[in-house]
Amino acid sequence: MIWPLDKAKASSAATPASARTQRPSPLVRMRRNRKADWARRLVRENTLTCDDLIWPIFVREGANAREPVASLPGVERMSIDMAVESAREAFSLGVPAIALFPYTDPALRDPAGAEALNPDNLVCRALRAIRETCPELGLVTDVALDPYTSHGHDGLLRGEEILNDETVEVLIGQALNQARAGADMIAPSDMMDGRIGAIRRALDDEGFHNVQVLAYAAKYASAFYGPFRDAVGTSKTLVGDKRTYQMDPANGDEALREVALDVEEGADIVMVKPGLPYLDVIWRVKERFGLPTFAYQVSGEYAMIEAAARNGWLDGERAMMESLLAFKRAGADAVLTYYAPRVARLLRAG
Ligand code: PBG
């Protein structure tokens, strides 16, 4: 411990008792509450539990296939049968929900993303298969056209423009397709204007009143999505970038407007994405709106931690837990994270 000691007195061999009692001593010692594990546990403000986790998984065609994604070490594209296995395991570890992302056969991708509307597409088949073996697991699906378009954009492209209203029409079809296949929670990640209200209305019209809408409300045009695009096979095909629809990383107030609109349009839950570089946005959204707020620890965030951990540059397990706890402190109610099963296993063990 370091004291603001009086140098002259400290150097004299025999310090008189009167001087010792005058040694400046802090009345408030923050360290008292940190002195032992039991004390730290009692004053802990935030905790991470399995209830905070949603696990994003990548599905592909085939059987008995698990294919690693080079830029996402530890993450695999799984055939549906393997996805069923993994989903069951995650559920038994206490993970409440998974989010499905398809690696669509490149031959099925076209400029209009028509495969998104196919009732037997990969996501729909995966939904039915997982539902059958794991009826209690929450199933979240992504609404956006990028896994299905030949140009890799989330919407329809005319020339260099991403068409908003025409895209929303297709997204409605995609959302209904997923709801019919058994999705519990529809998560539009496309950032078109007006899609939350349009999708909510369409779901209600078809009797899907209980299907939740998780709006990727504040989604930034981020470099941290790189490994995800490898996983769904759009990093090579993407024409240009997504800056005309995803948000400018420089903006915070704008995120509040985005969230306000999605709340007005009926979003049950809002999301901020990416996560760790945008904790300020999570905090502001939670403070302002007080509704369930999720965060996405995106592929690039995961890849950064894993890369350093696999190089022995940091303690991967501790970095994993600390990064996820930070989301809780910032106000997030749940986090989409590729770490979900690992965290669940760790929490269960300890
Ligand atoms: C696609 C979508 C993306 C992510 C989730 N849904 C990528 C993108 O917008 O290009 C990123 C997730 C991640 O990086 O882990 N609409």
Short mmCIF file of C-alpha atoms and ligand atoms in Angstrom, two decimals:
data_model
loop_
_atom_site.label_atom_id
_atom_site.label_comp_id
_atom_site.label_asym_id
_atom_site.label_seq_id
_atom_site.Cartn_x
_atom_site.Cartn_y
_atom_site.Cartn_z
CA MET A 1 0.00 0.00 0.00
CA ILE A 2 1.28 3.47 -0.83
CA TRP A 3 0.90 6.28 1.57
CA PRO A 4 1.39 9.99 1.17
CA LEU A 5 4.15 9.72 3.80
CA ASP A 6 5.99 12.70 5.05
CA LYS A 7 9.48 12.00 3.75
CA ALA A 8 11.39 13.55 6.62
CA LYS A 9 9.46 11.57 9.22
CA ALA A 10 9.61 8.38 7.25
CA SER A 11 13.36 8.55 6.98
CA SER A 12 13.97 9.14 10.69
CA ALA A 13 14.57 5.78 12.33
CA ALA A 14 12.48 6.36 15.44
CA THR A 15 9.17 7.84 14.45
CA PRO A 16 7.46 9.28 17.53
CA ALA A 17 4.05 7.81 18.32
CA SER A 18 2.44 11.23 17.95
CA ALA A 19 3.63 11.42 14.35
CA ARG A 20 2.30 7.93 13.61
CA THR A 21 -1.19 8.82 14.73
CA GLN A 22 -1.01 11.83 12.46
CA ARG A 23 -0.14 9.70 9.43
CA PRO A 24 -2.79 10.65 6.90
CA SER A 25 -5.13 7.72 6.70
CA PRO A 26 -8.08 7.51 4.34
CA LEU A 27 -11.37 7.16 6.20
CA VAL A 28 -12.93 5.63 3.17
CA ARG A 29 -11.08 2.59 1.95
CA MET A 30 -12.58 1.21 -1.24
CA ARG A 31 -10.37 -1.82 -0.89
CA ARG A 32 -12.17 -3.12 2.23
CA ASN A 33 -14.99 -4.43 0.06
CA ARG A 34 -12.50 -6.15 -2.20
CA LYS A 35 -10.48 -7.92 0.47
CA ALA A 36 -11.71 -11.45 -0.17
CA ASP A 37 -13.72 -13.40 -2.65
CA TRP A 38 -16.73 -13.65 -0.34
CA ALA A 39 -16.72 -9.86 0.16
CA ARG A 40 -16.43 -9.17 -3.53
CA ARG A 41 -19.31 -11.49 -4.23
CA LEU A 42 -21.55 -9.65 -1.79
CA VAL A 43 -21.05 -6.25 -3.41
CA ARG A 44 -21.04 -7.44 -7.02
CA GLU A 45 -23.43 -5.31 -9.08
CA ASN A 46 -23.75 -7.39 -12.23
CA THR A 47 -23.60 -11.05 -13.07
CA LEU A 48 -23.58 -13.08 -16.21
CA THR A 49 -25.76 -16.16 -16.29
CA CYS A 50 -26.87 -18.64 -18.92
CA ASP A 51 -30.12 -16.69 -19.13
CA ASP A 52 -28.21 -13.89 -20.86
CA LEU A 53 -27.07 -15.93 -23.83
CA ILE A 54 -28.22 -16.40 -27.40
CA TRP A 55 -26.05 -18.60 -29.58
CA PRO A 56 -25.72 -17.73 -33.28
CA ILE A 57 -25.08 -20.79 -35.45
CA PHE A 58 -24.34 -21.31 -39.14
CA VAL A 59 -26.11 -24.03 -41.07
CA ARG A 60 -25.19 -25.58 -44.40
CA GLU A 61 -26.39 -28.37 -46.67
CA GLY A 62 -25.31 -31.98 -46.34
CA ALA A 63 -25.24 -34.57 -43.59
CA ASN A 64 -22.87 -35.24 -40.74
CA ALA A 65 -20.85 -32.18 -41.77
CA ARG A 66 -19.02 -29.74 -39.55
CA GLU A 67 -16.91 -27.30 -41.49
CA PRO A 68 -14.62 -24.83 -39.72
CA VAL A 69 -14.73 -21.13 -40.60
CA ALA A 70 -11.12 -19.97 -40.92
CA SER A 71 -11.67 -16.45 -39.60
CA LEU A 72 -13.85 -17.70 -36.71
CA PRO A 73 -11.73 -20.31 -34.95
CA GLY A 74 -13.92 -22.70 -32.98
CA VAL A 75 -17.04 -21.86 -35.01
CA GLU A 76 -18.37 -24.28 -37.61
CA ARG A 77 -20.90 -24.38 -40.39
CA MET A 78 -23.06 -27.37 -39.55
CA SER A 79 -25.34 -29.56 -41.58
CA ILE A 80 -28.85 -29.63 -40.15
CA ASP A 81 -28.38 -32.95 -38.34
CA MET A 82 -25.27 -31.59 -36.60
CA ALA A 83 -27.05 -28.31 -35.85
CA VAL A 84 -29.79 -30.32 -34.15
CA GLU A 85 -27.18 -32.07 -32.01
CA SER A 86 -25.49 -28.82 -31.07
CA ALA A 87 -28.77 -27.06 -30.37
CA ARG A 88 -29.80 -29.86 -28.06
CA GLU A 89 -26.50 -29.69 -26.24
CA ALA A 90 -26.68 -25.91 -25.89
CA PHE A 91 -30.19 -26.19 -24.50
CA SER A 92 -29.13 -28.83 -22.00
CA LEU A 93 -26.34 -26.50 -20.89
CA GLY A 94 -28.96 -23.84 -20.18
CA VAL A 95 -28.73 -21.61 -23.25
CA PRO A 96 -32.27 -20.26 -23.78
CA ALA A 97 -32.14 -19.53 -27.50
CA ILE A 98 -30.17 -19.87 -30.72
CA ALA A 99 -30.07 -17.65 -33.82
CA LEU A 100 -29.86 -19.30 -37.23
CA PHE A 101 -27.80 -18.12 -40.19
CA PRO A 102 -27.58 -20.04 -43.46
CA TYR A 103 -24.69 -20.66 -45.78
CA THR A 104 -26.74 -20.76 -48.97
CA ASP A 105 -25.46 -22.79 -51.90
CA PRO A 106 -23.98 -20.14 -54.25
CA ALA A 107 -25.98 -21.68 -57.12
CA LEU A 108 -29.17 -20.66 -55.30
CA ARG A 109 -28.20 -17.01 -54.89
CA ASP A 110 -29.67 -14.49 -57.28
CA PRO A 111 -30.04 -10.70 -57.46
CA ALA A 112 -33.52 -10.85 -55.89
CA GLY A 113 -32.67 -13.22 -53.04
CA ALA A 114 -35.59 -15.44 -54.07
CA GLU A 115 -34.37 -18.37 -51.96
CA ALA A 116 -35.30 -16.35 -48.87
CA LEU A 117 -38.93 -17.03 -49.76
CA ASN A 118 -38.55 -20.75 -50.34
CA PRO A 119 -40.53 -22.59 -47.62
CA ASP A 120 -37.99 -25.42 -47.85
CA ASN A 121 -34.86 -23.31 -47.68
CA LEU A 122 -32.06 -24.23 -45.31
CA VAL A 123 -33.28 -22.04 -42.45
CA CYS A 124 -36.85 -23.36 -42.65
CA ARG A 125 -35.70 -26.98 -42.68
CA ALA A 126 -33.34 -26.31 -39.78
CA LEU A 127 -36.15 -24.64 -37.83
CA ARG A 128 -38.41 -27.64 -38.24
CA ALA A 129 -35.69 -30.15 -37.39
CA ILE A 130 -34.52 -28.32 -34.28
CA ARG A 131 -38.09 -27.66 -33.15
CA GLU A 132 -38.85 -31.35 -33.34
CA THR A 133 -35.98 -32.45 -31.10
CA CYS A 134 -35.81 -29.38 -28.93
CA PRO A 135 -39.28 -27.87 -28.54
CA GLU A 136 -38.35 -25.68 -25.58
CA LEU A 137 -35.41 -23.92 -27.21
CA GLY A 138 -36.03 -20.35 -28.43
CA LEU A 139 -35.47 -20.07 -32.18
CA VAL A 140 -34.42 -16.71 -33.58
CA THR A 141 -34.13 -16.04 -37.31
CA ASP A 142 -32.41 -13.28 -39.20
CA VAL A 143 -34.42 -11.23 -41.68
CA ALA A 144 -32.18 -9.77 -44.39
CA LEU A 145 -31.42 -10.90 -47.91
CA ASP A 146 -27.62 -11.08 -47.80
CA PRO A 147 -27.26 -14.87 -47.50
CA TYR A 148 -29.46 -15.20 -50.58
CA THR A 149 -28.38 -12.42 -52.95
CA SER A 150 -25.66 -12.82 -55.57
CA HIS A 151 -24.39 -9.31 -54.74
CA GLY A 152 -24.28 -9.93 -50.99
CA HIS A 153 -26.47 -7.00 -50.00
CA ASP A 154 -29.27 -7.13 -47.45
CA GLY A 155 -31.70 -5.61 -49.94
CA LEU A 156 -32.55 -5.35 -53.63
CA LEU A 157 -30.07 -3.50 -55.75
CA ARG A 158 -30.89 -1.27 -58.72
CA GLY A 159 -27.75 0.16 -60.24
CA GLU A 160 -25.91 1.26 -57.13
CA GLU A 161 -28.99 1.90 -55.03
CA ILE A 162 -30.42 -0.41 -52.39
CA LEU A 163 -34.16 -0.09 -52.85
CA ASN A 164 -35.93 0.44 -49.55
CA ASP A 165 -39.65 -0.11 -50.02
CA GLU A 166 -39.28 -2.88 -52.60
CA THR A 167 -36.91 -4.66 -50.20
CA VAL A 168 -39.39 -4.36 -47.33
CA GLU A 169 -41.95 -6.20 -49.46
CA VAL A 170 -39.56 -9.13 -49.80
CA LEU A 171 -38.58 -9.00 -46.12
CA ILE A 172 -42.23 -9.38 -45.18
CA GLY A 173 -42.32 -12.56 -47.22
CA GLN A 174 -39.11 -13.78 -45.65
CA ALA A 175 -40.39 -13.12 -42.12
CA LEU A 176 -43.68 -14.93 -42.81
CA ASN A 177 -41.78 -17.82 -44.33
CA GLN A 178 -39.74 -18.14 -41.14
CA ALA A 179 -42.75 -17.77 -38.85
CA ARG A 180 -44.60 -20.51 -40.75
CA ALA A 181 -41.57 -22.77 -40.30
CA GLY A 182 -41.69 -22.20 -36.54
CA ALA A 183 -39.47 -19.22 -35.72
CA ASP A 184 -40.21 -17.81 -32.25
CA MET A 185 -38.48 -14.51 -32.73
CA ILE A 186 -37.95 -12.64 -35.99
CA ALA A 187 -34.85 -10.49 -36.08
CA PRO A 188 -34.65 -8.02 -38.98
CA SER A 189 -31.01 -7.05 -39.44
CA ASP A 190 -31.37 -5.31 -42.80
CA MET A 191 -31.74 -1.69 -41.62
CA MET A 192 -34.38 -0.76 -44.20
CA ASP A 193 -36.71 2.01 -43.06
CA GLY A 194 -40.18 0.95 -41.99
CA ARG A 195 -39.58 -2.77 -41.96
CA ILE A 196 -40.41 -3.37 -38.32
CA GLY A 197 -43.94 -1.99 -38.63
CA ALA A 198 -44.50 -3.74 -41.95
CA ILE A 199 -43.34 -7.10 -40.60
CA ARG A 200 -45.30 -6.73 -37.35
CA ARG A 201 -48.49 -6.01 -39.27
CA ALA A 202 -47.96 -8.94 -41.63
CA LEU A 203 -47.26 -11.31 -38.74
CA ASP A 204 -50.39 -10.19 -36.94
CA ASP A 205 -52.50 -10.51 -40.09
CA GLU A 206 -51.45 -14.13 -40.36
CA GLY A 207 -52.16 -14.86 -36.72
CA PHE A 208 -48.56 -14.84 -35.53
CA HIS A 209 -49.33 -12.48 -32.64
CA ASN A 210 -46.94 -14.27 -30.35
CA VAL A 211 -43.95 -14.20 -32.65
CA GLN A 212 -41.59 -11.63 -31.17
CA VAL A 213 -39.77 -9.02 -33.20
CA LEU A 214 -36.18 -8.39 -32.19
CA ALA A 215 -35.13 -5.30 -34.12
CA TYR A 216 -31.52 -4.83 -35.02
CA ALA A 217 -32.34 -1.20 -34.31
CA ALA A 218 -28.91 0.38 -34.11
CA LYS A 219 -26.76 -1.59 -36.48
CA TYR A 220 -23.56 0.05 -37.60
CA ALA A 221 -21.65 -0.32 -40.86
CA SER A 222 -18.82 -2.16 -39.18
CA ALA A 223 -15.53 -3.77 -40.12
CA PHE A 224 -16.20 -6.25 -37.31
CA TYR A 225 -18.64 -8.24 -39.48
CA GLY A 226 -15.82 -9.57 -41.66
CA PRO A 227 -15.64 -13.13 -40.31
CA PHE A 228 -19.45 -13.46 -40.37
CA ARG A 229 -19.39 -12.67 -44.07
CA ASP A 230 -16.83 -15.44 -44.53
CA ALA A 231 -19.16 -17.80 -42.67
CA VAL A 232 -22.23 -17.03 -44.79
CA GLY A 233 -20.16 -16.72 -47.95
CA THR A 234 -20.69 -13.06 -48.83
CA SER A 235 -17.25 -11.56 -48.20
CA LYS A 236 -16.08 -12.26 -51.74
CA THR A 237 -19.34 -11.45 -53.49
CA LEU A 238 -20.34 -8.25 -51.68
CA VAL A 239 -20.45 -5.38 -54.13
CA GLY A 240 -19.37 -2.12 -52.47
CA ASP A 241 -20.35 -1.65 -48.82
CA LYS A 242 -23.45 -1.26 -46.65
CA ARG A 243 -23.02 2.35 -45.63
CA THR A 244 -26.21 3.60 -47.28
CA TYR A 245 -28.30 1.53 -44.88
CA GLN A 246 -26.19 0.57 -41.86
CA MET A 247 -25.29 3.38 -39.47
CA ASP A 248 -22.25 5.61 -39.44
CA PRO A 249 -20.01 4.54 -36.50
CA ALA A 250 -19.59 8.23 -35.67
CA ASN A 251 -23.21 8.63 -34.58
CA GLY A 252 -24.87 8.15 -31.20
CA ASP A 253 -27.95 10.40 -31.23
CA GLU A 254 -29.01 8.79 -34.47
CA ALA A 255 -29.11 5.41 -32.74
CA LEU A 256 -31.74 6.79 -30.37
CA ARG A 257 -33.87 7.89 -33.33
CA GLU A 258 -33.52 4.46 -34.92
CA VAL A 259 -34.57 2.78 -31.70
CA ALA A 260 -37.47 5.20 -31.16
CA LEU A 261 -38.84 4.35 -34.60
CA ASP A 262 -38.52 0.61 -34.12
CA VAL A 263 -40.22 0.84 -30.72
CA GLU A 264 -43.06 2.86 -32.25
CA GLU A 265 -43.37 0.27 -34.99
CA GLY A 266 -43.81 -2.53 -32.50
CA ALA A 267 -40.39 -3.98 -31.75
CA ASP A 268 -40.51 -6.17 -28.64
CA ILE A 269 -36.77 -6.02 -28.13
CA VAL A 270 -34.10 -3.83 -29.64
CA MET A 271 -30.52 -4.64 -30.41
CA VAL A 272 -27.29 -2.73 -30.66
CA LYS A 273 -24.60 -4.15 -32.94
CA PRO A 274 -21.61 -4.51 -32.82
CA GLY A 275 -21.22 -4.77 -29.08
CA LEU A 276 -18.06 -3.85 -27.24
CA PRO A 277 -17.13 -0.79 -29.35
CA TYR A 278 -20.71 0.50 -28.86
CA LEU A 279 -21.30 0.04 -25.12
CA ASP A 280 -22.13 3.75 -24.89
CA VAL A 281 -24.99 3.21 -27.31
CA ILE A 282 -26.31 0.23 -25.33
CA TRP A 283 -26.23 2.34 -22.20
CA ARG A 284 -28.05 5.27 -23.81
CA VAL A 285 -30.70 3.05 -25.36
CA LYS A 286 -31.38 1.23 -22.09
CA GLU A 287 -31.51 4.48 -20.12
CA ARG A 288 -33.80 6.22 -22.58
CA PHE A 289 -36.26 3.47 -23.48
CA GLY A 290 -35.99 0.94 -20.68
CA LEU A 291 -37.14 -1.90 -22.88
CA PRO A 292 -35.36 -5.20 -23.35
CA THR A 293 -32.06 -4.39 -25.05
CA PHE A 294 -29.82 -7.01 -26.55
CA ALA A 295 -26.27 -6.70 -27.76
CA TYR A 296 -24.48 -8.67 -30.45
CA GLN A 297 -20.88 -9.58 -29.72
CA VAL A 298 -20.18 -9.88 -33.43
CA SER A 299 -17.86 -12.17 -35.32
CA GLY A 300 -14.94 -9.74 -35.42
CA GLU A 301 -15.09 -9.20 -31.65
CA TYR A 302 -15.04 -12.94 -31.10
CA ALA A 303 -12.23 -13.37 -33.65
CA MET A 304 -10.08 -10.72 -31.96
CA ILE A 305 -10.30 -12.38 -28.57
CA GLU A 306 -9.76 -15.85 -30.01
CA ALA A 307 -6.80 -14.75 -32.12
CA ALA A 308 -5.04 -13.25 -29.13
CA ALA A 309 -5.96 -16.18 -26.90
CA ARG A 310 -4.75 -18.76 -29.41
CA ASN A 311 -1.47 -16.85 -29.67
CA GLY A 312 -1.08 -16.96 -25.91
CA TRP A 313 -1.33 -13.18 -25.75
CA LEU A 314 -4.17 -13.08 -23.29
CA ASP A 315 -6.19 -15.40 -21.13
CA GLY A 316 -9.02 -16.24 -23.53
CA GLU A 317 -11.42 -17.54 -20.92
CA ARG A 318 -11.11 -14.48 -18.72
CA ALA A 319 -11.33 -12.12 -21.70
CA MET A 320 -14.47 -13.94 -22.83
CA MET A 321 -16.16 -13.58 -19.45
CA GLU A 322 -15.03 -10.00 -18.90
CA SER A 323 -16.24 -8.87 -22.33
CA LEU A 324 -19.65 -10.44 -21.75
CA LEU A 325 -20.01 -9.06 -18.25
CA ALA A 326 -19.26 -5.60 -19.69
CA PHE A 327 -22.43 -5.90 -21.78
CA LYS A 328 -24.43 -6.53 -18.63
CA ARG A 329 -22.88 -3.53 -16.89
CA ALA A 330 -23.74 -1.37 -19.91
CA GLY A 331 -27.39 -2.39 -19.55
CA ALA A 332 -27.81 -5.25 -22.01
CA ASP A 333 -30.38 -7.87 -21.04
CA ALA A 334 -28.94 -10.56 -23.29
CA VAL A 335 -26.04 -11.02 -25.66
CA LEU A 336 -25.75 -12.87 -28.92
CA THR A 337 -22.36 -14.49 -28.73
CA TYR A 338 -20.47 -17.28 -30.47
CA TYR A 339 -19.16 -18.07 -27.00
CA ALA A 340 -22.59 -19.07 -25.65
CA PRO A 341 -21.98 -22.82 -25.20
CA ARG A 342 -18.49 -22.26 -23.81
CA VAL A 343 -19.80 -19.75 -21.30
CA ALA A 344 -22.64 -22.05 -20.32
CA ARG A 345 -20.22 -24.92 -19.81
CA LEU A 346 -17.96 -22.74 -17.70
CA LEU A 347 -20.80 -21.38 -15.58
CA ARG A 348 -22.07 -24.88 -15.03
CA ALA A 349 -18.65 -26.16 -14.00
CA GLY A 350 -17.91 -23.36 -11.62
C1 PBG B 1 -26.64 -9.71 -42.15
C2 PBG B 1 -26.01 -9.83 -40.83
C3 PBG B 1 -24.68 -9.52 -40.54
C4 PBG B 1 -24.46 -9.91 -39.23
C5 PBG B 1 -25.66 -10.42 -38.73
N1 PBG B 1 -26.62 -10.35 -39.73
C6 PBG B 1 -23.59 -9.00 -41.39
C7 PBG B 1 -23.77 -7.80 -42.18
O1 PBG B 1 -24.63 -6.96 -41.93
O2 PBG B 1 -23.02 -7.67 -43.15
C8 PBG B 1 -23.14 -9.81 -38.53
C9 PBG B 1 -22.92 -10.73 -37.40
C10 PBG B 1 -21.50 -10.92 -37.02
O3 PBG B 1 -20.58 -10.27 -37.53
O4 PBG B 1 -21.27 -11.78 -36.15
N2 PBG B 1 -27.70 -8.88 -42.29
#
